mmCIF file of C-alpha atoms and ligand atoms in Angstrom:
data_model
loop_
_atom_site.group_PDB
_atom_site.id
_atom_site.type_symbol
_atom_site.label_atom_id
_atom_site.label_comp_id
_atom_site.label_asym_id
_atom_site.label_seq_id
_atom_site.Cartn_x
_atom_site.Cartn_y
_atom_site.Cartn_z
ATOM 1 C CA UNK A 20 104.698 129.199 161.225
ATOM 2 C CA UNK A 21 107.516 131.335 162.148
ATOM 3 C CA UNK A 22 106.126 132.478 165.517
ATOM 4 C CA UNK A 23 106.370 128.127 165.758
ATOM 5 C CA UNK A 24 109.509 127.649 164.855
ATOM 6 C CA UNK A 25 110.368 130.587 167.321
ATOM 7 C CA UNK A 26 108.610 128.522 170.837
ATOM 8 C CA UNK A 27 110.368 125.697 168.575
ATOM 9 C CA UNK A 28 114.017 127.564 169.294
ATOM 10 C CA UNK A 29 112.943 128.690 172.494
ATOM 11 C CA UNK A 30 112.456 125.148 173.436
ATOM 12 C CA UNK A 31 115.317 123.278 172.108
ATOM 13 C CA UNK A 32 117.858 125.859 173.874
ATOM 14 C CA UNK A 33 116.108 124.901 177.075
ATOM 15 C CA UNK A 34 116.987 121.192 176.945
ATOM 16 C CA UNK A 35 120.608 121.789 175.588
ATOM 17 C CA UNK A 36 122.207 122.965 178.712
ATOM 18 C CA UNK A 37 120.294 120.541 181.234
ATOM 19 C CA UNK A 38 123.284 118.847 183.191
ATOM 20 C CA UNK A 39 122.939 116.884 186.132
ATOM 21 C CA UNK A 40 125.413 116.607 188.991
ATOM 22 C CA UNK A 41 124.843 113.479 191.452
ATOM 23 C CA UNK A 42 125.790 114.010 194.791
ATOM 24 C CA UNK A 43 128.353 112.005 196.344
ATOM 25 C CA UNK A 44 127.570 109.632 198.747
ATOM 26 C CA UNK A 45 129.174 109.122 202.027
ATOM 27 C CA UNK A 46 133.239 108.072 200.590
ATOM 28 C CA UNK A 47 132.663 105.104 203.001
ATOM 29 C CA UNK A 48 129.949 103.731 201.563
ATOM 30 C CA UNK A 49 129.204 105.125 198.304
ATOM 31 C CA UNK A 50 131.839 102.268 196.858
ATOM 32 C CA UNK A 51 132.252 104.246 194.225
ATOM 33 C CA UNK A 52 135.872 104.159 194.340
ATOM 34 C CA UNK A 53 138.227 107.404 193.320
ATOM 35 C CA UNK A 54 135.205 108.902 192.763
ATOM 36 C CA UNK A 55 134.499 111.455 195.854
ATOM 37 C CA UNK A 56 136.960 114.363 194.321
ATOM 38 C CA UNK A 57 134.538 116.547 196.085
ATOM 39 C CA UNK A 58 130.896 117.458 196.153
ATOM 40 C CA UNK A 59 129.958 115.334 193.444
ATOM 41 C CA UNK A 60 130.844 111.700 192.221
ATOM 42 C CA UNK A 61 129.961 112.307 188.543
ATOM 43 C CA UNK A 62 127.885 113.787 185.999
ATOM 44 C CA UNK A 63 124.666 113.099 183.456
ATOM 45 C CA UNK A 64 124.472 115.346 180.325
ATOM 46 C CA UNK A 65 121.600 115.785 177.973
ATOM 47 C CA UNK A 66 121.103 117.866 175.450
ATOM 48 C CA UNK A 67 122.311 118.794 171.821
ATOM 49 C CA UNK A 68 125.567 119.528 170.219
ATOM 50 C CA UNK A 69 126.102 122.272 173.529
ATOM 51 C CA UNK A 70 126.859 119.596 175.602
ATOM 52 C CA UNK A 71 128.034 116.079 173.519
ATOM 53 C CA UNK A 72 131.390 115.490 173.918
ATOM 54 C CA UNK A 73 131.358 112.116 171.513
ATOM 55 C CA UNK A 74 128.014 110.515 171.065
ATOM 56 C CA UNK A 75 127.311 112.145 167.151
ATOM 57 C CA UNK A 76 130.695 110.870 166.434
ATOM 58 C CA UNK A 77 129.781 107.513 167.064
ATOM 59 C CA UNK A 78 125.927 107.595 165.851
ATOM 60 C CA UNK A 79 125.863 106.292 162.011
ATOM 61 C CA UNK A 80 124.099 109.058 160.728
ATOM 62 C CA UNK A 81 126.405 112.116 162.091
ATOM 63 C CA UNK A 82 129.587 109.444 162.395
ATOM 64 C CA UNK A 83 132.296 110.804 160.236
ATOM 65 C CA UNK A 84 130.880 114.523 159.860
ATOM 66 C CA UNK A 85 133.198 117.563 159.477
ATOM 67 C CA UNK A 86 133.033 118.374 163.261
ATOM 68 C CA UNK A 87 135.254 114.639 163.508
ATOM 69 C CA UNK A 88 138.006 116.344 161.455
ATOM 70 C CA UNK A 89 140.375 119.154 162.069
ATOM 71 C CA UNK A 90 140.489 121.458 162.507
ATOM 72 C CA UNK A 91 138.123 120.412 165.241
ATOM 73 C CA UNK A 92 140.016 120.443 168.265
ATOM 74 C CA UNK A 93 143.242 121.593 167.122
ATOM 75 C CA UNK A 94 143.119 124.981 169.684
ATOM 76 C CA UNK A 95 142.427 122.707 172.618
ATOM 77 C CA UNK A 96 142.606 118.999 172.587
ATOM 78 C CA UNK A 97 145.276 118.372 169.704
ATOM 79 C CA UNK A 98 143.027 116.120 167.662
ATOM 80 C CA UNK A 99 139.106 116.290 166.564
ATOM 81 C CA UNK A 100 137.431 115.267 169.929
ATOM 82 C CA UNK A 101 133.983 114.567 168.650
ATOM 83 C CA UNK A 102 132.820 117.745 169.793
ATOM 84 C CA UNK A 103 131.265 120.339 167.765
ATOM 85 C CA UNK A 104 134.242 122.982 168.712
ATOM 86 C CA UNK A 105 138.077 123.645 167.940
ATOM 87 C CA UNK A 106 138.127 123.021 172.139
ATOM 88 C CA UNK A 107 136.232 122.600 175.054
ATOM 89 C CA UNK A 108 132.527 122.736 175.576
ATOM 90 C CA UNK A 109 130.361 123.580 178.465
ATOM 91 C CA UNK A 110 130.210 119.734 179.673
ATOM 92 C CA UNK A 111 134.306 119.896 179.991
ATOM 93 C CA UNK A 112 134.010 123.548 181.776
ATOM 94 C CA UNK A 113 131.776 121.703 184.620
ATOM 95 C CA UNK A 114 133.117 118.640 184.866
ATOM 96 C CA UNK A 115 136.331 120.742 185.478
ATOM 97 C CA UNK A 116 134.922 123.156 187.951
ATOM 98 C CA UNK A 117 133.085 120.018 189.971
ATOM 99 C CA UNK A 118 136.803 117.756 190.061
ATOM 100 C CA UNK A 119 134.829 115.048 188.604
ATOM 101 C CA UNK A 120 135.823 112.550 185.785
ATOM 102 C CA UNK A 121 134.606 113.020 182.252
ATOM 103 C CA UNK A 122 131.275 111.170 182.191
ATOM 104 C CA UNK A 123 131.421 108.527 179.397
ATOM 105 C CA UNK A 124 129.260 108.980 175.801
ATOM 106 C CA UNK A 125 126.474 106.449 175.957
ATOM 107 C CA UNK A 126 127.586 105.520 172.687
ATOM 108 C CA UNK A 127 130.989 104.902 173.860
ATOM 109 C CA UNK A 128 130.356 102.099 176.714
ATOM 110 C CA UNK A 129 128.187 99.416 176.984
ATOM 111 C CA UNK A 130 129.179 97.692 180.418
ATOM 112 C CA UNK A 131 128.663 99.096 183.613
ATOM 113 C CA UNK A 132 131.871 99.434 184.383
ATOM 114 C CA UNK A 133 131.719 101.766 181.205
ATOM 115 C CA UNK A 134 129.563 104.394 183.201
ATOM 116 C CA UNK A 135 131.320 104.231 186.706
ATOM 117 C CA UNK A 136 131.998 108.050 185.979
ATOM 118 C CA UNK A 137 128.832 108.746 185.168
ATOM 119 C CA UNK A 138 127.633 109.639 181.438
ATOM 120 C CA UNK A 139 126.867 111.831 178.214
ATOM 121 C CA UNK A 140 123.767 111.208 176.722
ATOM 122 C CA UNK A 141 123.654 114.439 174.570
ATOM 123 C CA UNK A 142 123.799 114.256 170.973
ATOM 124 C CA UNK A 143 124.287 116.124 168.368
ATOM 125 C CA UNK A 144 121.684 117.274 166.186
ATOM 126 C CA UNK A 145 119.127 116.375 169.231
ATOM 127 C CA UNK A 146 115.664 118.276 169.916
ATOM 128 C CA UNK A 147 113.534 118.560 172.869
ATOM 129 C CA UNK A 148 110.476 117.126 171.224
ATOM 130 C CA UNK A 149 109.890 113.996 169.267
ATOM 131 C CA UNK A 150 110.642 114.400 165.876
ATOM 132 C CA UNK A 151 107.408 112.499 164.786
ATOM 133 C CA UNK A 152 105.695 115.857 166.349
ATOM 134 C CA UNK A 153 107.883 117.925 164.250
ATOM 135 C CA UNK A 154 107.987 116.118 161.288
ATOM 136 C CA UNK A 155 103.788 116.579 161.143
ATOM 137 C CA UNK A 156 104.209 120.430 161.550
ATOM 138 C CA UNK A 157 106.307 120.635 158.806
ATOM 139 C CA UNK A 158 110.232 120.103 160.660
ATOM 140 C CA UNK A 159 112.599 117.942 159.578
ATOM 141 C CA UNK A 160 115.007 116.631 162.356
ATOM 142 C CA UNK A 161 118.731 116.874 161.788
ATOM 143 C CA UNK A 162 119.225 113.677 163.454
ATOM 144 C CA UNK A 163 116.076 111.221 164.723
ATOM 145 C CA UNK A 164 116.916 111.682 168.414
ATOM 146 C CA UNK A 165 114.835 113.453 171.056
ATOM 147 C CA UNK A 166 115.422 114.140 174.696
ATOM 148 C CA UNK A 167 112.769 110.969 175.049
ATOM 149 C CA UNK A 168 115.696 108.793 173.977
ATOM 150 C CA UNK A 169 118.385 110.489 175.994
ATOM 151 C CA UNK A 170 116.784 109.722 178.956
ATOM 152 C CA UNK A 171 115.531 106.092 178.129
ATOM 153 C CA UNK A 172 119.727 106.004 177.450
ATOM 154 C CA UNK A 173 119.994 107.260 180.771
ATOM 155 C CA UNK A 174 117.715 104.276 182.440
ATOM 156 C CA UNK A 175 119.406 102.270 180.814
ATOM 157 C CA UNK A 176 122.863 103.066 182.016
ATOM 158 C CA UNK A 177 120.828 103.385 185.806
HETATM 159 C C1 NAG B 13 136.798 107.033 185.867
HETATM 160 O O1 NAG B 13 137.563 108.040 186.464
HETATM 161 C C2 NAG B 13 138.769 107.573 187.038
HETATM 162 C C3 NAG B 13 139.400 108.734 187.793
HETATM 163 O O2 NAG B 13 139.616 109.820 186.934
HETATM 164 C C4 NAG B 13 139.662 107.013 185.928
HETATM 165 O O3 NAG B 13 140.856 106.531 186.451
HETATM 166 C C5 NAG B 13 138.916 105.891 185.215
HETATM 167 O O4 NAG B 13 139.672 105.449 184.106
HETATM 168 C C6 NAG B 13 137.558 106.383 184.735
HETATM 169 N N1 NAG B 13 136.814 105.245 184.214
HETATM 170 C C7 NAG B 13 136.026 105.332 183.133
HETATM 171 C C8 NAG B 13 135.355 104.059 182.713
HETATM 172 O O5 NAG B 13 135.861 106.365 182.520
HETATM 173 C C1 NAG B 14 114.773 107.143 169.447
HETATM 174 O O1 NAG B 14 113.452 106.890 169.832
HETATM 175 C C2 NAG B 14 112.618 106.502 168.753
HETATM 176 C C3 NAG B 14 111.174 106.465 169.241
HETATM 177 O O2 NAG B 14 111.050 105.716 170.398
HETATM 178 C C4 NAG B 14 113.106 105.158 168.213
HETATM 179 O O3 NAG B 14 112.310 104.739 167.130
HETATM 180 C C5 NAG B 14 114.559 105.332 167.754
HETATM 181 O O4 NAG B 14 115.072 104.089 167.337
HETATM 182 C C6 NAG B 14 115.420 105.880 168.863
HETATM 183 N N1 NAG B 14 116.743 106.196 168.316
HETATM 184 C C7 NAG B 14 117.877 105.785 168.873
HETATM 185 C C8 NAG B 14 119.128 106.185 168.174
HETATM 186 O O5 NAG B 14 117.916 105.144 169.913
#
């Protein structure tokens, strides 16, 4: 069991930092207006509590938890910023180094016009694998969200 929950570790701190940078189309073409700062137009996250930068905020089951309160974000942002830190995360770090907009929590839009800048799908809480698959060896999932629904978000929002 432990050497399990160890591949288990192993394998959730894979999918936390996956980030994905599209490339920006021609800035003729692309008509993604204000949006070709540089290399890249904008940016998909998955992942965990690494990389959410609102989404477990919003979700009922994590909505209202400590990390929504200060001191959460007092260092950085002024106010709680529905991430899981006093400041900025790895997500804002990128997004800052690429001169792209912050991508939009799924949870936050619903129109595309919502996602023009991309978006967030990490969530707090997340794992890599289904928790139906953990939950018959014995795991019991923070939160019932698995990479399989971040990117069914994310083909959605496509
Ligand atoms: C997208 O980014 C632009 C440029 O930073 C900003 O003006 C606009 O409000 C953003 N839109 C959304 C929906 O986030
Ligand atoms: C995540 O996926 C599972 C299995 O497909 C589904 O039952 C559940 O409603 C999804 N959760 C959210 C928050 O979308």
């Amino acid at each position: 069991m432990a050497q399990f929950q160890r591949l288990l570790v192993v394998l959730i701190l894979t999918a936390v930092l996956l980030v994905v940078a599209e490339a920006a189309g021609d800035p003729d073409t692309s008509g993604c207006r204000g949006l070709t700062h540089g290399r890249y137009s904008r940016v998909f996250a998955f992942g965990n509590s690494l990389t959410d930068t609102g989404n477990a905020a919003i979700y009922p089951p994590t909505a209202g938890g400590t990390f929504t309160r200060l001191p959460y974000g007092q260092t950085y942002f002024g106010r709680p910023s529905g991430r899981a830190s006093d400041g900025r995360i790895i997500t804002d770090f990128l997004v800052e180094e690429l001169k792209v907009p912050q991508p939009t929590p799924y949870l936050a839009g619903s129109t595309a016009a919502d996602f023009v800048n991309g978006s967030n799908l990490a969530i707090g809480g997340s794992t890599a694998l289904e928790p139906a698959f953990l939950e018959a060896r014995g795991v019991t999932s923070l939160v019932l969200v698995s990479l399989s629904n971040e990117t069914r978000w994310f083909q959605n929002v496509l």
